mmCIF file of C-alpha atoms and ligand atoms in Angstrom:
data_model
loop_
_atom_site.group_PDB
_atom_site.id
_atom_site.type_symbol
_atom_site.label_atom_id
_atom_site.label_comp_id
_atom_site.label_asym_id
_atom_site.label_seq_id
_atom_site.Cartn_x
_atom_site.Cartn_y
_atom_site.Cartn_z
ATOM 1 C CA MET A 664 99.607 169.410 148.051
ATOM 2 C CA THR A 665 98.336 172.608 146.410
ATOM 3 C CA ASP A 666 99.201 173.403 142.809
ATOM 4 C CA THR A 667 101.106 176.454 144.039
ATOM 5 C CA SER A 668 103.497 174.295 146.021
ATOM 6 C CA PRO A 669 107.065 174.437 144.679
ATOM 7 C CA PHE A 670 107.177 170.690 145.309
ATOM 8 C CA ASP A 671 104.205 169.921 143.047
ATOM 9 C CA LEU A 672 105.068 167.523 140.194
ATOM 10 C CA GLY A 673 101.652 167.528 138.502
ATOM 11 C CA GLY A 674 102.003 167.285 134.716
ATOM 12 C CA LYS A 675 105.615 166.099 134.918
ATOM 13 C CA VAL A 676 106.920 162.792 133.556
ATOM 14 C CA ALA A 677 109.611 161.011 135.561
ATOM 15 C CA LEU A 678 111.726 158.033 134.471
ATOM 16 C CA ILE A 679 113.187 155.994 137.340
ATOM 17 C CA THR A 680 115.672 153.178 136.749
ATOM 18 C CA GLY A 681 115.703 150.152 139.057
ATOM 19 C CA ALA A 682 112.180 150.941 140.210
ATOM 20 C CA ASN A 683 111.028 147.422 141.075
ATOM 21 C CA THR A 684 112.418 147.429 144.612
ATOM 22 C CA GLY A 685 114.363 149.300 147.288
ATOM 23 C CA ILE A 686 115.308 152.944 146.916
ATOM 24 C CA GLY A 687 114.081 153.209 143.304
ATOM 25 C CA GLN A 688 110.676 151.962 144.354
ATOM 26 C CA GLY A 689 110.566 154.429 147.259
ATOM 27 C CA ILE A 690 111.435 157.284 144.898
ATOM 28 C CA ALA A 691 108.856 156.247 142.281
ATOM 29 C CA VAL A 692 106.112 156.255 144.911
ATOM 30 C CA ALA A 693 107.196 159.633 146.305
ATOM 31 C CA LEU A 694 107.291 161.264 142.849
ATOM 32 C CA ALA A 695 103.835 159.882 142.008
ATOM 33 C CA ALA A 696 102.506 161.093 145.368
ATOM 34 C CA ALA A 697 103.733 164.570 144.360
ATOM 35 C CA GLY A 698 101.777 164.265 141.090
ATOM 36 C CA ALA A 699 104.246 162.901 138.527
ATOM 37 C CA ASP A 700 103.481 160.322 135.875
ATOM 38 C CA VAL A 701 106.154 157.664 136.142
ATOM 39 C CA VAL A 702 108.075 155.363 133.834
ATOM 40 C CA LEU A 703 109.445 152.353 135.686
ATOM 41 C CA VAL A 704 112.583 150.967 134.073
ATOM 42 C CA GLY A 705 114.374 147.772 135.060
ATOM 43 C CA ARG A 706 115.106 144.146 134.321
ATOM 44 C CA SER A 707 112.564 142.693 136.782
ATOM 45 C CA ALA A 708 108.772 142.794 137.032
ATOM 46 C CA MET A 709 107.358 146.001 138.512
ATOM 47 C CA ASP A 710 104.182 144.467 140.010
ATOM 48 C CA GLU A 711 104.968 145.427 143.612
ATOM 49 C CA THR A 712 105.762 149.034 142.641
ATOM 50 C CA ARG A 713 102.639 149.272 140.479
ATOM 51 C CA ALA A 714 100.517 148.183 143.460
ATOM 52 C CA LEU A 715 102.088 150.904 145.633
ATOM 53 C CA LEU A 716 101.547 153.499 142.884
ATOM 54 C CA ALA A 717 97.892 152.674 142.248
ATOM 55 C CA PRO A 718 96.437 154.838 145.058
ATOM 56 C CA HIS A 719 98.110 157.933 143.615
ATOM 57 C CA GLY A 720 96.261 157.676 140.301
ATOM 58 C CA THR A 721 99.005 159.034 138.066
ATOM 59 C CA ARG A 722 99.942 157.366 134.785
ATOM 60 C CA VAL A 723 102.422 154.491 134.978
ATOM 61 C CA HIS A 724 104.415 152.972 132.126
ATOM 62 C CA GLU A 725 106.811 150.058 132.483
ATOM 63 C CA ILE A 726 109.865 149.371 130.324
ATOM 64 C CA ARG A 727 111.885 146.191 130.712
ATOM 65 C CA ALA A 728 115.572 146.932 130.090
ATOM 66 C CA ASP A 729 118.934 145.588 131.190
ATOM 67 C CA LEU A 730 121.107 148.580 132.059
ATOM 68 C CA SER A 731 124.366 146.639 132.144
ATOM 69 C CA SER A 732 124.793 147.745 128.524
ATOM 70 C CA THR A 733 124.205 151.044 126.762
ATOM 71 C CA ALA A 734 122.124 149.403 124.005
ATOM 72 C CA PRO A 735 118.653 150.217 125.389
ATOM 73 C CA LEU A 736 119.367 153.720 126.713
ATOM 74 C CA ALA A 737 118.385 156.022 123.830
ATOM 75 C CA GLY A 738 115.277 153.907 123.277
ATOM 76 C CA LEU A 739 114.153 154.524 126.874
ATOM 77 C CA VAL A 740 113.895 158.258 126.288
ATOM 78 C CA GLY A 741 112.155 157.758 122.938
ATOM 79 C CA GLU A 742 109.590 155.335 124.376
ATOM 80 C CA THR A 743 108.920 157.607 127.367
ATOM 81 C CA VAL A 744 108.250 160.626 125.159
ATOM 82 C CA ALA A 745 106.166 158.575 122.718
ATOM 83 C CA THR A 746 104.059 157.012 125.484
ATOM 84 C CA LEU A 747 103.621 159.746 128.093
ATOM 85 C CA GLY A 748 104.271 162.810 125.967
ATOM 86 C CA GLY A 749 107.497 164.059 127.504
ATOM 87 C CA LEU A 750 110.372 163.548 129.892
ATOM 88 C CA ASP A 751 110.971 166.067 132.679
ATOM 89 C CA ILE A 752 112.732 164.083 135.409
ATOM 90 C CA LEU A 753 115.342 161.319 135.227
ATOM 91 C CA VAL A 754 116.320 159.384 138.345
ATOM 92 C CA ASN A 755 119.440 157.271 137.744
ATOM 93 C CA ASN A 756 118.977 154.766 140.557
ATOM 94 C CA ALA A 757 119.834 151.288 139.194
ATOM 95 C CA GLY A 758 123.065 150.001 140.666
ATOM 96 C CA ILE A 759 124.914 146.913 141.802
ATOM 97 C CA ILE A 760 127.632 146.084 144.315
ATOM 98 C CA ARG A 761 130.225 143.267 144.219
ATOM 99 C CA ARG A 762 132.345 142.607 147.298
ATOM 100 C CA ALA A 763 135.897 141.201 147.450
ATOM 101 C CA ASP A 764 139.237 142.254 148.920
ATOM 102 C CA ALA A 765 141.079 144.670 146.611
ATOM 103 C CA VAL A 766 143.912 142.138 146.135
ATOM 104 C CA ASP A 767 141.428 139.563 144.798
ATOM 105 C CA TYR A 768 139.035 141.829 142.915
ATOM 106 C CA SER A 769 138.252 140.477 139.429
ATOM 107 C CA GLU A 770 138.141 142.417 136.195
ATOM 108 C CA ALA A 771 134.712 140.913 135.503
ATOM 109 C CA ASP A 772 133.304 142.359 138.738
ATOM 110 C CA TRP A 773 134.993 145.703 138.048
ATOM 111 C CA ASP A 774 133.443 145.919 134.562
ATOM 112 C CA ALA A 775 129.987 144.801 135.705
ATOM 113 C CA VAL A 776 129.812 147.427 138.455
ATOM 114 C CA MET A 777 131.270 150.251 136.366
ATOM 115 C CA ASP A 778 129.055 149.483 133.356
ATOM 116 C CA THR A 779 125.810 149.611 135.315
ATOM 117 C CA ASN A 780 126.609 152.212 137.971
ATOM 118 C CA LEU A 781 128.599 154.713 135.919
ATOM 119 C CA LYS A 782 128.647 154.103 132.154
ATOM 120 C CA SER A 783 124.910 153.563 131.747
ATOM 121 C CA LEU A 784 124.192 156.432 134.138
ATOM 122 C CA PHE A 785 126.221 158.758 131.930
ATOM 123 C CA PHE A 786 124.797 157.655 128.596
ATOM 124 C CA LEU A 787 121.198 157.654 129.864
ATOM 125 C CA SER A 788 121.813 161.153 131.239
ATOM 126 C CA GLN A 789 123.198 162.120 127.817
ATOM 127 C CA ALA A 790 120.084 160.805 126.035
ATOM 128 C CA ALA A 791 117.755 162.503 128.537
ATOM 129 C CA GLY A 792 119.881 165.644 128.554
ATOM 130 C CA ARG A 793 119.555 166.054 124.778
ATOM 131 C CA HIS A 794 115.769 165.999 125.160
ATOM 132 C CA MET A 795 115.750 168.270 128.220
ATOM 133 C CA ILE A 796 118.129 170.824 126.705
ATOM 134 C CA ALA A 797 115.923 170.999 123.608
ATOM 135 C CA GLN A 798 112.866 171.739 125.776
ATOM 136 C CA GLY A 799 114.851 174.140 127.978
ATOM 137 C CA ALA A 800 114.081 172.380 131.260
ATOM 138 C CA GLY A 801 114.689 169.159 133.127
ATOM 139 C CA LYS A 802 115.825 167.543 136.353
ATOM 140 C CA ILE A 803 118.323 164.731 136.688
ATOM 141 C CA VAL A 804 118.784 163.068 140.067
ATOM 142 C CA ASN A 805 121.632 160.582 140.380
ATOM 143 C CA ILE A 806 121.811 158.091 143.222
ATOM 144 C CA ALA A 807 125.311 158.369 144.624
ATOM 145 C CA SER A 808 126.465 156.887 147.960
ATOM 146 C CA LEU A 809 128.479 157.562 151.081
ATOM 147 C CA LEU A 810 131.215 155.952 148.949
ATOM 148 C CA SER A 811 131.069 159.151 146.867
ATOM 149 C CA PHE A 812 132.756 160.728 149.921
ATOM 150 C CA GLN A 813 134.501 157.836 151.653
ATOM 151 C CA GLY A 814 136.697 154.879 150.717
ATOM 152 C CA GLY A 815 134.915 151.904 152.218
ATOM 153 C CA ILE A 816 136.384 148.398 152.219
ATOM 154 C CA ARG A 817 136.078 145.403 149.849
ATOM 155 C CA ILE A 818 134.104 147.377 147.239
ATOM 156 C CA PRO A 819 136.717 149.001 144.966
ATOM 157 C CA ALA A 820 134.566 149.148 141.834
ATOM 158 C CA TYR A 821 131.541 150.402 143.769
ATOM 159 C CA THR A 822 133.587 153.149 145.417
ATOM 160 C CA ALA A 823 135.124 154.140 142.083
ATOM 161 C CA SER A 824 131.715 154.163 140.403
ATOM 162 C CA LYS A 825 129.993 156.204 143.107
ATOM 163 C CA SER A 826 132.890 158.665 143.325
ATOM 164 C CA GLY A 827 132.505 158.913 139.553
ATOM 165 C CA VAL A 828 128.783 159.579 139.932
ATOM 166 C CA ALA A 829 129.592 162.561 142.172
ATOM 167 C CA GLY A 830 132.067 163.881 139.613
ATOM 168 C CA LEU A 831 129.692 163.445 136.682
ATOM 169 C CA THR A 832 126.922 165.124 138.669
ATOM 170 C CA ARG A 833 129.118 168.193 139.006
ATOM 171 C CA LEU A 834 130.304 168.110 135.385
ATOM 172 C CA LEU A 835 126.791 167.786 133.947
ATOM 173 C CA ALA A 836 125.548 170.504 136.305
ATOM 174 C CA CYS A 837 128.261 172.835 135.044
ATOM 175 C CA GLU A 838 127.485 172.122 131.378
ATOM 176 C CA TRP A 839 123.682 172.152 131.611
ATOM 177 C CA ALA A 840 122.694 174.548 134.428
ATOM 178 C CA ALA A 841 122.434 177.516 132.061
ATOM 179 C CA LYS A 842 120.339 175.396 129.678
ATOM 180 C CA GLY A 843 117.624 174.877 132.307
ATOM 181 C CA VAL A 844 118.644 171.360 133.346
ATOM 182 C CA ASN A 845 119.420 170.756 137.015
ATOM 183 C CA VAL A 846 121.720 167.828 137.734
ATOM 184 C CA ASN A 847 122.108 166.796 141.371
ATOM 185 C CA ALA A 848 122.588 163.620 143.379
ATOM 186 C CA ILE A 849 121.391 161.977 146.557
ATOM 187 C CA ALA A 850 123.851 160.027 148.682
ATOM 188 C CA PRO A 851 121.893 157.477 150.690
ATOM 189 C CA GLY A 852 123.431 156.275 153.927
ATOM 190 C CA TYR A 853 122.655 152.732 155.058
ATOM 191 C CA PHE A 854 119.218 151.626 153.877
ATOM 192 C CA VAL A 855 117.314 148.375 154.249
ATOM 193 C CA THR A 856 117.377 146.980 150.683
ATOM 194 C CA ASN A 857 118.727 143.964 148.768
ATOM 195 C CA ASN A 858 121.975 145.906 148.266
ATOM 196 C CA THR A 859 122.750 145.821 152.017
ATOM 197 C CA GLU A 860 121.443 142.347 152.840
ATOM 198 C CA ALA A 861 124.951 140.908 153.305
ATOM 199 C CA LEU A 862 125.961 143.724 155.677
ATOM 200 C CA ARG A 863 122.842 143.390 157.806
ATOM 201 C CA ALA A 864 123.330 139.621 158.008
ATOM 202 C CA ASP A 865 126.855 140.065 159.448
ATOM 203 C CA PRO A 866 126.443 140.792 163.190
ATOM 204 C CA ASP A 867 129.837 142.525 163.486
ATOM 205 C CA ARG A 868 129.358 144.800 160.460
ATOM 206 C CA ASN A 869 125.720 145.463 161.362
ATOM 207 C CA GLY A 870 126.684 146.468 164.910
ATOM 208 C CA ALA A 871 129.555 148.677 163.746
ATOM 209 C CA ILE A 872 127.332 150.444 161.221
ATOM 210 C CA LEU A 873 124.475 151.008 163.644
ATOM 211 C CA GLY A 874 126.908 152.248 166.271
ATOM 212 C CA ARG A 875 128.049 155.042 163.979
ATOM 213 C CA ILE A 876 124.683 156.271 162.692
ATOM 214 C CA PRO A 877 123.532 159.180 164.888
ATOM 215 C CA ALA A 878 119.901 158.322 164.098
ATOM 216 C CA GLY A 879 120.621 154.861 165.541
ATOM 217 C CA ARG A 880 118.868 152.863 162.822
ATOM 218 C CA TRP A 881 118.986 151.859 159.166
ATOM 219 C CA GLY A 882 117.052 154.051 156.708
ATOM 220 C CA LYS A 883 113.829 152.954 155.041
ATOM 221 C CA PRO A 884 113.582 153.346 151.212
ATOM 222 C CA ALA A 885 110.570 155.667 151.559
ATOM 223 C CA GLU A 886 112.806 158.081 153.486
ATOM 224 C CA ILE A 887 114.715 158.962 150.289
ATOM 225 C CA GLY A 888 111.456 160.176 148.743
ATOM 226 C CA GLY A 889 111.414 163.703 150.150
ATOM 227 C CA ALA A 890 114.908 164.506 148.881
ATOM 228 C CA ALA A 891 114.014 163.087 145.448
ATOM 229 C CA VAL A 892 110.840 165.191 145.203
ATOM 230 C CA PHE A 893 112.822 168.259 146.253
ATOM 231 C CA LEU A 894 115.542 167.741 143.625
ATOM 232 C CA ALA A 895 112.941 166.850 140.951
ATOM 233 C CA SER A 896 110.785 169.927 141.584
ATOM 234 C CA GLY A 897 110.853 173.671 141.114
ATOM 235 C CA ALA A 898 111.898 173.976 144.759
ATOM 236 C CA SER A 899 115.466 173.176 143.661
ATOM 237 C CA ASP A 900 115.663 175.347 140.536
ATOM 238 C CA TYR A 901 118.777 177.168 141.800
ATOM 239 C CA ILE A 902 120.530 174.041 143.077
ATOM 240 C CA ASN A 903 123.105 172.556 140.720
ATOM 241 C CA GLY A 904 125.728 169.882 141.206
ATOM 242 C CA VAL A 905 125.142 169.010 144.857
ATOM 243 C CA VAL A 906 125.429 165.547 146.355
ATOM 244 C CA LEU A 907 122.851 165.552 149.153
ATOM 245 C CA PRO A 908 123.423 163.003 151.922
ATOM 246 C CA VAL A 909 120.343 161.307 153.357
ATOM 247 C CA ASP A 910 122.171 159.290 155.960
ATOM 248 C CA GLY A 911 120.785 159.650 159.478
ATOM 249 C CA GLY A 912 123.802 161.822 160.281
ATOM 250 C CA TRP A 913 126.556 159.347 159.255
ATOM 251 C CA LEU A 914 128.744 161.962 157.546
ATOM 252 C CA ALA A 915 128.308 164.401 160.424
ATOM 253 C CA ARG A 916 130.042 161.962 162.748
HETATM 254 P P1 NAP B 1706 118.536 147.079 145.312
HETATM 255 O O1 NAP B 1706 117.318 146.774 146.104
HETATM 256 O O2 NAP B 1706 119.501 145.994 144.993
HETATM 257 O O3 NAP B 1706 118.082 147.824 143.976
HETATM 258 C C1 NAP B 1706 118.935 147.999 142.886
HETATM 259 C C2 NAP B 1706 118.077 148.251 141.667
HETATM 260 O O4 NAP B 1706 118.898 148.358 140.513
HETATM 261 C C3 NAP B 1706 117.117 147.091 141.429
HETATM 262 O O5 NAP B 1706 115.907 147.587 140.919
HETATM 263 C C4 NAP B 1706 117.872 146.317 140.372
HETATM 264 O O6 NAP B 1706 117.056 145.462 139.615
HETATM 265 C C5 NAP B 1706 118.407 147.446 139.543
HETATM 266 N N1 NAP B 1706 119.441 146.977 138.645
HETATM 267 C C6 NAP B 1706 120.652 146.470 138.961
HETATM 268 N N2 NAP B 1706 121.292 146.094 137.858
HETATM 269 C C7 NAP B 1706 120.474 146.367 136.811
HETATM 270 C C8 NAP B 1706 120.561 146.183 135.409
HETATM 271 N N3 NAP B 1706 121.643 145.622 134.827
HETATM 272 N N4 NAP B 1706 119.523 146.564 134.634
HETATM 273 C C9 NAP B 1706 118.419 147.099 135.189
HETATM 274 N N5 NAP B 1706 118.267 147.298 136.517
HETATM 275 C C10 NAP B 1706 119.285 146.923 137.308
HETATM 276 O O7 NAP B 1706 119.385 148.143 146.085
HETATM 277 P P2 NAP B 1706 119.089 149.658 146.498
HETATM 278 O O8 NAP B 1706 119.776 149.833 147.775
HETATM 279 O O9 NAP B 1706 117.660 150.007 146.394
HETATM 280 O O10 NAP B 1706 119.946 150.401 145.387
HETATM 281 C C11 NAP B 1706 119.450 151.489 144.612
HETATM 282 C C12 NAP B 1706 120.584 152.478 144.406
HETATM 283 O O11 NAP B 1706 120.913 153.049 145.670
HETATM 284 C C13 NAP B 1706 121.865 151.861 143.861
HETATM 285 O O12 NAP B 1706 122.470 152.741 142.932
HETATM 286 C C14 NAP B 1706 122.730 151.741 145.097
HETATM 287 O O13 NAP B 1706 124.102 151.734 144.800
HETATM 288 C C15 NAP B 1706 122.312 152.980 145.845
HETATM 289 N N6 NAP B 1706 122.638 153.007 147.275
HETATM 290 C C16 NAP B 1706 122.055 152.152 148.146
HETATM 291 C C17 NAP B 1706 122.373 152.237 149.504
HETATM 292 C C18 NAP B 1706 121.739 151.350 150.532
HETATM 293 O O14 NAP B 1706 122.089 151.463 151.721
HETATM 294 N N7 NAP B 1706 120.818 150.473 150.198
HETATM 295 C C19 NAP B 1706 123.300 153.169 149.938
HETATM 296 C C20 NAP B 1706 123.890 154.027 149.020
HETATM 297 C C21 NAP B 1706 123.539 153.939 147.686
HETATM 298 P P3 NAP B 1706 116.893 143.898 140.053
HETATM 299 O O15 NAP B 1706 116.009 143.894 141.268
HETATM 300 O O16 NAP B 1706 116.278 143.290 138.861
HETATM 301 O O17 NAP B 1706 118.284 143.404 140.360
#
């Protein structure tokens, strides 16, 4: 990539939550391939992601943090700035899913999903937003879902959280667009990750899902990378508050 490319991320620092596996890992690798230094945040070891990042030669910093509470969030921004000299891109990717029929859904599962998927996403965006507004520039990319558009079944808290992510993406875009901070989201369709293991293991659900995807296959985590680079780069400077599906055509059906 040339340094005149609007997709170039050279000199930028990106913080990605849930970067040890799945979609977060795919995004971290794509941002580094575009030139960004990356901060990998999560509760598990990042060894696999570090190995995938090594060929790209950008700086990598790892922060162990449990995002089910807001306690570590402000510290993540502070440590990123102190270690890598700035924070230009935040990717709010960490998320969980808990499945049960709505009539049986527990308050504990509701709180766990909402705390990680929505509350921590907001307060980490707030901490990053304060820094980005002060520097007059920044990119926030939230990982939403098809459940930001649709109802789904047996995942009430997940649907509420991801619908909330779409709403917050629009609200933050409205408040911060004029301050130089772009806030957008990506809505992944059905991707091969830990999050979808139970669905893929169920022959009926797997068949029904595949039968509806125009592309005829599950997505691979690396296939989110291009959309993430786009929304993290100057190429999207006049894009604010969109939720971009990357779904093999699911929503077009
Ligand atoms: P995944 O492989 O389960 O990854 C989820 C990531 O979030 C992992 O890195 C996980 O860390 C991290 N995480 C969860 N709870 C955390 C906590 N309390 N503190 C810190 N990190 C935490 O699933 P994925 O599919 O890649 O999910 C990534 C995002 O994409 C999620 O927001 C998910 O809702 C969204 N999404 C996925 C799909 C799909 O088809 N896969 C579709 C739409 C949206 P651990 O490995 O330590 O648990």
